[in-house]
Amino acid sequence: MKVIGILLIVLGVVGILMGFMMFGDIGIACIVGALAALLSGIGFLITSGRV
């Protein structure tokens, strides 16, 4: 669970950085997807700490 959480956080950060380099609606969609990955990664880390 921790490995999945860390990978999702890394994917979210990289996605946000790449989303800032994109133009228009595609960049916004990339940032929204990256934020979803980031939040789910944080959720996985919190859950793995409690289980």
C-alpha atoms as a PDB file:
ATOM      1  CA  MET A   1       0.000   0.000   0.000  1.00  0.00           C
ATOM      2  CA  LYS A   2       2.828   2.387   0.783  1.00  0.00           C
ATOM      3  CA  VAL A   3       4.517   1.721  -2.548  1.00  0.00           C
ATOM      4  CA  ILE A   4       1.280   2.387  -4.434  1.00  0.00           C
ATOM      5  CA  GLY A   5       0.746   5.589  -2.457  1.00  0.00           C
ATOM      6  CA  ILE A   6       4.251   6.853  -3.128  1.00  0.00           C
ATOM      7  CA  LEU A   7       3.995   6.029  -6.841  1.00  0.00           C
ATOM      8  CA  LEU A   8       0.667   7.861  -7.099  1.00  0.00           C
ATOM      9  CA  ILE A   9       2.108  10.927  -5.375  1.00  0.00           C
ATOM     10  CA  VAL A  10       5.105  10.952  -7.723  1.00  0.00           C
ATOM     11  CA  LEU A  11       2.787  10.521 -10.711  1.00  0.00           C
ATOM     12  CA  GLY A  12       0.610  13.374  -9.460  1.00  0.00           C
ATOM     13  CA  VAL A  13       3.528  15.770  -9.033  1.00  0.00           C
ATOM     14  CA  VAL A  14       4.951  14.932 -12.465  1.00  0.00           C
ATOM     15  CA  GLY A  15       1.486  15.286 -14.002  1.00  0.00           C
ATOM     16  CA  ILE A  16       0.977  18.714 -12.455  1.00  0.00           C
ATOM     17  CA  LEU A  17       4.349  19.895 -13.757  1.00  0.00           C
ATOM     18  CA  MET A  18       3.570  18.580 -17.244  1.00  0.00           C
ATOM     19  CA  GLY A  19       0.080  20.100 -17.097  1.00  0.00           C
ATOM     20  CA  PHE A  20       1.580  23.547 -16.575  1.00  0.00           C
ATOM     21  CA  MET A  21       3.571  23.128 -19.797  1.00  0.00           C
ATOM     22  CA  MET A  22       0.494  22.224 -21.868  1.00  0.00           C
ATOM     23  CA  PHE A  23      -1.903  24.626 -23.550  1.00  0.00           C
ATOM     24  CA  GLY A  24      -5.642  25.111 -23.172  1.00  0.00           C
ATOM     25  CA  ASP A  25      -8.137  22.459 -22.163  1.00  0.00           C
ATOM     26  CA  ILE A  26      -5.633  19.611 -22.386  1.00  0.00           C
ATOM     27  CA  GLY A  27      -3.480  21.206 -19.678  1.00  0.00           C
ATOM     28  CA  ILE A  28      -6.485  21.668 -17.403  1.00  0.00           C
ATOM     29  CA  ALA A  29      -7.506  18.023 -17.897  1.00  0.00           C
ATOM     30  CA  CYS A  30      -3.966  16.872 -17.173  1.00  0.00           C
ATOM     31  CA  ILE A  31      -3.832  18.914 -13.962  1.00  0.00           C
ATOM     32  CA  VAL A  32      -7.213  17.569 -12.807  1.00  0.00           C
ATOM     33  CA  GLY A  33      -6.082  13.980 -13.422  1.00  0.00           C
ATOM     34  CA  ALA A  34      -2.811  14.619 -11.621  1.00  0.00           C
ATOM     35  CA  LEU A  35      -4.640  16.096  -8.637  1.00  0.00           C
ATOM     36  CA  ALA A  36      -6.832  12.991  -8.482  1.00  0.00           C
ATOM     37  CA  ALA A  37      -3.715  10.783  -8.467  1.00  0.00           C
ATOM     38  CA  LEU A  38      -2.112  12.975  -5.806  1.00  0.00           C
ATOM     39  CA  LEU A  39      -5.136  12.837  -3.505  1.00  0.00           C
ATOM     40  CA  SER A  40      -5.570   9.096  -3.915  1.00  0.00           C
ATOM     41  CA  GLY A  41      -1.868   8.591  -3.166  1.00  0.00           C
ATOM     42  CA  ILE A  42      -2.237  10.578   0.045  1.00  0.00           C
ATOM     43  CA  GLY A  43      -5.305   8.492   0.874  1.00  0.00           C
ATOM     44  CA  PHE A  44      -3.380   5.271   0.321  1.00  0.00           C
ATOM     45  CA  LEU A  45      -0.599   6.447   2.658  1.00  0.00           C
ATOM     46  CA  ILE A  46      -3.061   7.451   5.383  1.00  0.00           C
ATOM     47  CA  THR A  47      -4.909   4.150   5.057  1.00  0.00           C
ATOM     48  CA  SER A  48      -1.735   2.066   5.160  1.00  0.00           C
ATOM     49  CA  GLY A  49      -0.729   3.813   8.367  1.00  0.00           C
ATOM     50  CA  ARG A  50      -4.015   2.906  10.053  1.00  0.00           C
ATOM     51  CA  VAL A  51      -4.250  -0.706   8.901  1.00  0.00           C
END
